[in-house]
Short mmCIF file of C-alpha atoms and ligand atoms in Angstrom, two decimals:
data_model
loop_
_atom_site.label_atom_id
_atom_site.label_comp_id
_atom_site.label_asym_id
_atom_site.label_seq_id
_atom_site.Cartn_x
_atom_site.Cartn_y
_atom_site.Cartn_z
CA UNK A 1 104.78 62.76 134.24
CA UNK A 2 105.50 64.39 130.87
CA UNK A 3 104.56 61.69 129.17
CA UNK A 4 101.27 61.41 130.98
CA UNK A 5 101.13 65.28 130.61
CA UNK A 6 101.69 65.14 126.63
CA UNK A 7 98.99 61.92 126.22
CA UNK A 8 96.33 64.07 127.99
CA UNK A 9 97.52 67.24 126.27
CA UNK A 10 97.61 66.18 122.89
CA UNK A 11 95.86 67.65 119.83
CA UNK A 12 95.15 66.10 117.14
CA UNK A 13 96.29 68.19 114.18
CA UNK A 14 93.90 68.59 111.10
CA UNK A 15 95.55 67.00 108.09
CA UNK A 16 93.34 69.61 106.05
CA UNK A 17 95.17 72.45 108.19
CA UNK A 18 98.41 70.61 107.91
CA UNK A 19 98.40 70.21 104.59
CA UNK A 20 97.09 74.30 103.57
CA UNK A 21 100.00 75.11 105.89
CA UNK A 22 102.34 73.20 103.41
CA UNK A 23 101.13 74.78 100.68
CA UNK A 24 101.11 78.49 102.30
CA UNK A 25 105.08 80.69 101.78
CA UNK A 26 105.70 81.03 105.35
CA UNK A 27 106.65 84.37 105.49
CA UNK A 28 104.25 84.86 108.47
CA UNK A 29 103.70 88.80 107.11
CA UNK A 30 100.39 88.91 108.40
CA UNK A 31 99.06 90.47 105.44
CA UNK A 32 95.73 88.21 105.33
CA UNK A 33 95.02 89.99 108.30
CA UNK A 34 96.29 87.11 110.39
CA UNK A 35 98.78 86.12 113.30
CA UNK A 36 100.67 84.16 110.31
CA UNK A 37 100.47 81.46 108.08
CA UNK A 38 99.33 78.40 110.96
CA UNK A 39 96.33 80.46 111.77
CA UNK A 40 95.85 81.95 108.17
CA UNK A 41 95.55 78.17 107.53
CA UNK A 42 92.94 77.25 110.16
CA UNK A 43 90.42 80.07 108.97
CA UNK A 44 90.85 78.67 105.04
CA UNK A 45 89.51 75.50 106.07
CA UNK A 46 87.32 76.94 107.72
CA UNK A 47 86.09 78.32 105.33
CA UNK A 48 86.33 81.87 106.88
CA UNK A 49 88.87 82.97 104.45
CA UNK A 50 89.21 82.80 100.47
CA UNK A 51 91.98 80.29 98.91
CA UNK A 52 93.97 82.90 97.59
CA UNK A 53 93.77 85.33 100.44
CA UNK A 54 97.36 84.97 100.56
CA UNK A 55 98.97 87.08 97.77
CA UNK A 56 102.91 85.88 98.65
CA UNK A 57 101.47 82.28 97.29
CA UNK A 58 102.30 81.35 93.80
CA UNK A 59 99.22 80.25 92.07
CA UNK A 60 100.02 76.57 91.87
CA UNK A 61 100.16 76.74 95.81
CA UNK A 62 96.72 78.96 95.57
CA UNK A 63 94.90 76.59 93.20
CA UNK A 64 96.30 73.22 95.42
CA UNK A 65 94.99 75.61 98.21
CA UNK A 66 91.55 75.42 96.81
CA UNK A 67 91.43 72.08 95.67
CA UNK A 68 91.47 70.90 99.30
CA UNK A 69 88.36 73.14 100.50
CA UNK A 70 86.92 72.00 97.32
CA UNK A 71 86.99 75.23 95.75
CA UNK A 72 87.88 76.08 92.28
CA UNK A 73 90.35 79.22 91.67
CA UNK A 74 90.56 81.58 88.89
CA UNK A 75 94.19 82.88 88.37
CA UNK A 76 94.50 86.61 89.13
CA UNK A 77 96.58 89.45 87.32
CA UNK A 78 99.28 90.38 89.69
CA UNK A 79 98.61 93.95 91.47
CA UNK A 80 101.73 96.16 93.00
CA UNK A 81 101.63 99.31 94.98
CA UNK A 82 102.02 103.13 93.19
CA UNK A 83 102.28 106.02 95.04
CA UNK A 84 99.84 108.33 93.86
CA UNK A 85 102.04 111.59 94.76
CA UNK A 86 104.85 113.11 92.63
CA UNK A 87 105.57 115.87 94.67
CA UNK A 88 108.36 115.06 97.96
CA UNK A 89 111.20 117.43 97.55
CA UNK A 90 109.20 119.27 94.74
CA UNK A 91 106.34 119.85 97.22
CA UNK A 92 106.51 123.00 99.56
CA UNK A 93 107.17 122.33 103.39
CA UNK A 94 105.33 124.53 105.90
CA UNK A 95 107.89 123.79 108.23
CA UNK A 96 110.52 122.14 109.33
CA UNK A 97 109.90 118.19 111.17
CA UNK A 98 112.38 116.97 113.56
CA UNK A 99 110.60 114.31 115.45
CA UNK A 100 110.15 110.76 115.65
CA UNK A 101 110.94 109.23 111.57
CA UNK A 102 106.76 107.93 111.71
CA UNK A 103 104.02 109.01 109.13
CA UNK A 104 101.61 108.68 111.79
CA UNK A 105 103.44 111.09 114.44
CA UNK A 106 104.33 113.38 111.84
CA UNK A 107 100.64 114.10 111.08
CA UNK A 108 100.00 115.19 114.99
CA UNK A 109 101.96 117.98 114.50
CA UNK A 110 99.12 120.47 112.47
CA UNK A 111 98.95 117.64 109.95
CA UNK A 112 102.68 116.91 108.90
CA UNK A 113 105.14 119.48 107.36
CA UNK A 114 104.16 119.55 103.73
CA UNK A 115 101.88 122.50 102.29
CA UNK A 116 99.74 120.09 100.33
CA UNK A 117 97.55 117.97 102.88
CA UNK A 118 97.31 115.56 100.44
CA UNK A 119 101.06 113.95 99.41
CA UNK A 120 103.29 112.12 100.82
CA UNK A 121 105.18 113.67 104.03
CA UNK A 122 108.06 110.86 103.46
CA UNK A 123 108.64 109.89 107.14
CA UNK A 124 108.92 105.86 105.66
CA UNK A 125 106.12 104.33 107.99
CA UNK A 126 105.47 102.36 104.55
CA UNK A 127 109.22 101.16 104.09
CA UNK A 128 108.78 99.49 107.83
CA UNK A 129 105.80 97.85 107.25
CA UNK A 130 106.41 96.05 104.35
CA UNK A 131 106.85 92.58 105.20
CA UNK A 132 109.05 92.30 101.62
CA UNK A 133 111.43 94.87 101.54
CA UNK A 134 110.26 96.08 98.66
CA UNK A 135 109.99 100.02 99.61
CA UNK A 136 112.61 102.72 100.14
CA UNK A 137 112.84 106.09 100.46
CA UNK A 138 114.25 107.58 96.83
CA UNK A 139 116.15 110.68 96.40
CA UNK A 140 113.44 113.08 96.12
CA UNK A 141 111.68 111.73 99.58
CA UNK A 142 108.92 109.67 98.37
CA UNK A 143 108.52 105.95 98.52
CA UNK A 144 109.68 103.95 95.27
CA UNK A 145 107.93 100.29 95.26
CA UNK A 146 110.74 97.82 93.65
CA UNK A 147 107.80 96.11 91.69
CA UNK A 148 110.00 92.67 91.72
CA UNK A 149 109.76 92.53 95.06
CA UNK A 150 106.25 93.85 95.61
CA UNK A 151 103.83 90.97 96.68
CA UNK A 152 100.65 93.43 96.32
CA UNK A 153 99.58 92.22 99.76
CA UNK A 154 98.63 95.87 100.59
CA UNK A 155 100.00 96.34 104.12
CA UNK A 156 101.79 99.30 102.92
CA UNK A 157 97.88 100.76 101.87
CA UNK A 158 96.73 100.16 104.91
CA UNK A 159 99.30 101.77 107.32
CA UNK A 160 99.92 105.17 105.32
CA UNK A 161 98.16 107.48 106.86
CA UNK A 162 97.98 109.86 103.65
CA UNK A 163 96.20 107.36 101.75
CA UNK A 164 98.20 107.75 98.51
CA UNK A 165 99.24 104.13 98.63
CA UNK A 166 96.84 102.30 96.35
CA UNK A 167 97.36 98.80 94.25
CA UNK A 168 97.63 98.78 90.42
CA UNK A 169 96.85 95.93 88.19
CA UNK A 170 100.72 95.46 86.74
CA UNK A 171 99.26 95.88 83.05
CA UNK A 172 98.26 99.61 83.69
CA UNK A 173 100.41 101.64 81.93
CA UNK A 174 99.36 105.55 83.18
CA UNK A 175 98.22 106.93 86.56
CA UNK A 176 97.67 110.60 88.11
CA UNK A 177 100.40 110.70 90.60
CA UNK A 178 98.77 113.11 92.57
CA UNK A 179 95.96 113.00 95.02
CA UNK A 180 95.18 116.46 95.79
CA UNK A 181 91.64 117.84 95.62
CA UNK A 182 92.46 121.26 96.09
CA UNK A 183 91.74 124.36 93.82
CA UNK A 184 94.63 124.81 90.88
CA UNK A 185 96.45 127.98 91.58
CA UNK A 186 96.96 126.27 95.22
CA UNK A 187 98.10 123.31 93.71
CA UNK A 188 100.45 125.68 91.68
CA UNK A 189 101.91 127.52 94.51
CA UNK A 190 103.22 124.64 96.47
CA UNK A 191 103.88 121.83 94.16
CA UNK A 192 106.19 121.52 90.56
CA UNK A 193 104.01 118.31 89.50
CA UNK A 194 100.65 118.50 91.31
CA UNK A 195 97.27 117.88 89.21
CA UNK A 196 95.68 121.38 88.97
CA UNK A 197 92.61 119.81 87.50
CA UNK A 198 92.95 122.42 84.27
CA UNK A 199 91.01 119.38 82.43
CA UNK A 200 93.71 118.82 79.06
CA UNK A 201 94.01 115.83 79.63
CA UNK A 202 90.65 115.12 79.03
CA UNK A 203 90.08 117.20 76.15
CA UNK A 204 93.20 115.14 74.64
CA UNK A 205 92.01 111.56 75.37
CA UNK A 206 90.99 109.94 72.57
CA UNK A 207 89.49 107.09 74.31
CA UNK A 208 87.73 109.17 76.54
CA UNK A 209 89.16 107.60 79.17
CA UNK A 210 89.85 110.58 81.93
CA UNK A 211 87.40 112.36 83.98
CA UNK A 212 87.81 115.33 86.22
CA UNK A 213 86.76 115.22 89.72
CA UNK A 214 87.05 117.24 93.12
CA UNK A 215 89.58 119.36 90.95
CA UNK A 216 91.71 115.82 90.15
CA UNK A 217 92.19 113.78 86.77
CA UNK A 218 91.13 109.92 87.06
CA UNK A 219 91.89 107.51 84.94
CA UNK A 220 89.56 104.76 83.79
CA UNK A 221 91.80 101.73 83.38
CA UNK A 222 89.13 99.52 81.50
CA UNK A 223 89.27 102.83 78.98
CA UNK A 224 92.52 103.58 78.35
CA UNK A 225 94.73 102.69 75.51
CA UNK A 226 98.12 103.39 76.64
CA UNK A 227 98.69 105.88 73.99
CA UNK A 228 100.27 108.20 75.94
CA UNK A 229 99.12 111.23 74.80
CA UNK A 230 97.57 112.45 78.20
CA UNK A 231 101.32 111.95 79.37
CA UNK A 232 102.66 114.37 76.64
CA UNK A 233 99.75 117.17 76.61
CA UNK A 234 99.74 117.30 80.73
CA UNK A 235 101.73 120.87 81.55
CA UNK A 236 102.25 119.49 84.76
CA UNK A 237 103.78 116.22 84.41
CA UNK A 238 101.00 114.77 86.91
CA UNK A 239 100.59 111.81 84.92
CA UNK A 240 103.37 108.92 84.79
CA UNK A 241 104.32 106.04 82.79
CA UNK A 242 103.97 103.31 85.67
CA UNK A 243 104.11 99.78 83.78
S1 SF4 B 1 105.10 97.34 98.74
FE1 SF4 B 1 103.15 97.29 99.85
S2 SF4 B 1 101.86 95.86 98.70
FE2 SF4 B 1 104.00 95.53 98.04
S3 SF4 B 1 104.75 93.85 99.36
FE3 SF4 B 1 105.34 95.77 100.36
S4 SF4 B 1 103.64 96.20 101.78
FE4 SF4 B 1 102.90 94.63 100.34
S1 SF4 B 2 96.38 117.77 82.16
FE1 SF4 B 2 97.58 117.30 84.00
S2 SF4 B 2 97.19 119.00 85.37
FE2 SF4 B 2 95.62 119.08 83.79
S3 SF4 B 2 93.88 117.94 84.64
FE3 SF4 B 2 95.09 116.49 83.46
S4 SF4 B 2 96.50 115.60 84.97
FE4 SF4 B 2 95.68 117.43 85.89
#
């Protein structure tokens, strides 16, 4: 019976599928948006997904990955995940949270505790999610990324509910570690290192590489020099040496 069950049941498994699978880390992390690798696997030959939708892949795998759907795959520069808040224990609280440790359920509760409605409320949703341990909760309650272990798959981005998780090409050297679009003397009030927008930076740029916007410095990464200057001339500390 079981063998007459397995004979009639049988599949035969694409070699094409088999052999993408081999080639794939097997963390099953589900950071292509998949149930894991076997089915991340089936959509790349099907063509439904890129070659080097995995990000956990080295790029040998990724470019052997390509060669059998016949595609041909540019290497990438790795990317890692910044936090684009400075503020944590140097951030006001409005009150004080003692329920369940989740971004998410924080933020039902008149938006989390912190007065800025922007930075990070610290609750570690983003440390749980990461499929590569590479988050924890520092001292001063925000998330540090151990860039070693980062894979730059972006789960983290997608679950924080704050938005300040974003991925950096690892050659940038300076970000605004701040997110907050409100007014200045707000900004002031509740946070040591928020961005009040006062527009320095910009004056000081010799590349011209920062813009103000919604009350925020931005950096334009394809402008800047890593010279540092914005760094030194911000009163605020808002912007960080991050490679
Ligand atoms: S820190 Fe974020 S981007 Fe990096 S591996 Fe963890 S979840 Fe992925
Ligand atoms: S100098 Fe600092 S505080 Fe002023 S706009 Fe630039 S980043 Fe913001």
């Amino acid at each position: 019976m079981l063998v007459w069950a397995s004979k009639k049941f049988h599949v035969e498994a694409d070699p094409k599928v088999e052999a993408i699978l081999a080639l794939l880390p097997g963390a099953n992390c589900g950071a292509c948006g998949c149930a894991g690798c076997a089915a991340c696997a089936e959509r790349i030959a099907k063509g439904e997904l890129p070659p080097d939708v995995c990000t956990s892949a080295s790029f040998s795998c990724v470019k052997n990955i390509g060669e059998c759907v016949g595609v041909c795959v540019e290497e990438k520069e790795k990317e890692v995940a910044v936090v684009l808040c400075n503020g944590g224990v140097n951030c006001l609280s409005r009150f004080e949270y003692d329920g369940v440790e989740d971004c998410k359920a924080a933020m039902l509760i008149a938006d989390g505790e912190k007065a800025c409605s922007y930075g990070c409320i610290g609750h570690g949703s983003c440390v749980r999610a990461c499929p590569f341990g590479a988050i924890t909760i520092g001292e001063n309650r925000l998330p540090v990324i151990d860039e070693n272990k980062c894979k730059g798959c972006g789960v983290c981005v997608s679950i924080c509910p704050k938005g300040i998780l974003t991925l950096r090409k690892i050659s940038e050297k300076f970000r605004v570690l701040c997110f907050s679009k409100d007014k200045g003397k707000y900004v002031k009030e509740i946070c040591k290192f928020g961005c009040i927008g006062c527009g320095i930076c910009v004056k000081a740029c010799p590349s011209d590489a920062i813009t103000l916007k919604d009350n925020l410095a931005l950096i334009d990464q394809e402008k800047c020099t890593g010279c540092g200057i914005c760094v030194e001339k911000c009163p605020r500390n808002a912007i960080r040496m991050v490679g």
